[in-house]
């Protein structure tokens, strides 16, 4: 009769450490998925912010699409915000070469305009910056493509500020 020579597996401290590390990674991934892109430990609450923007070299016929309350969205369908009624239209600046080879600024006469305005957006200011709709970080000098039901435009963000409550 033969004796059974089965050995029981013994775990070392390194094995236990690796299993605990794997378990912590899985828990961390689960918390990240459950919390979304915003940290569940943040003390900030979402609020209204004003995003100042500039659009350059746009056809002047599109000026009707910049009325107060017009809703705009990002390319992925995320709401960007609603426009305030302060859009300013100026003729697009061109730089042309004169007879001396110098570049001189002039204004476009073909109906192209630049737009400066603000949009009211929902988001949160975090330590990393402003997060729009808990999905995307925005910052000054950032270009975005936004669209409405009528048009699409490339905007340049110039400033982000908290909406102040006035009594």
Short mmCIF file of C-alpha atoms in Angstrom, two decimals, residues 51 74 80 121 129-132 136-140 142 144 157 160:
data_model
loop_
_atom_site.label_atom_id
_atom_site.label_comp_id
_atom_site.label_asym_id
_atom_site.label_seq_id
_atom_site.Cartn_x
_atom_site.Cartn_y
_atom_site.Cartn_z
CA UNK A 51 -18.03 80.83 -19.69
CA UNK A 74 -20.80 69.52 -27.22
CA UNK A 80 -22.76 72.97 -22.96
CA UNK A 121 -23.21 76.51 -17.81
CA UNK A 129 -10.11 73.02 -12.69
CA UNK A 130 -13.65 73.52 -13.94
CA UNK A 131 -15.60 70.37 -14.79
CA UNK A 132 -18.58 70.78 -17.12
CA UNK A 136 -15.25 67.28 -19.14
CA UNK A 137 -12.70 69.74 -17.86
CA UNK A 138 -12.73 73.24 -19.40
CA UNK A 139 -10.07 75.93 -19.19
CA UNK A 140 -9.25 79.32 -20.66
CA UNK A 142 -9.36 75.86 -24.87
CA UNK A 144 -14.40 73.43 -28.38
CA UNK A 157 -12.96 79.87 -24.12
CA UNK A 160 -14.73 80.91 -16.53
#
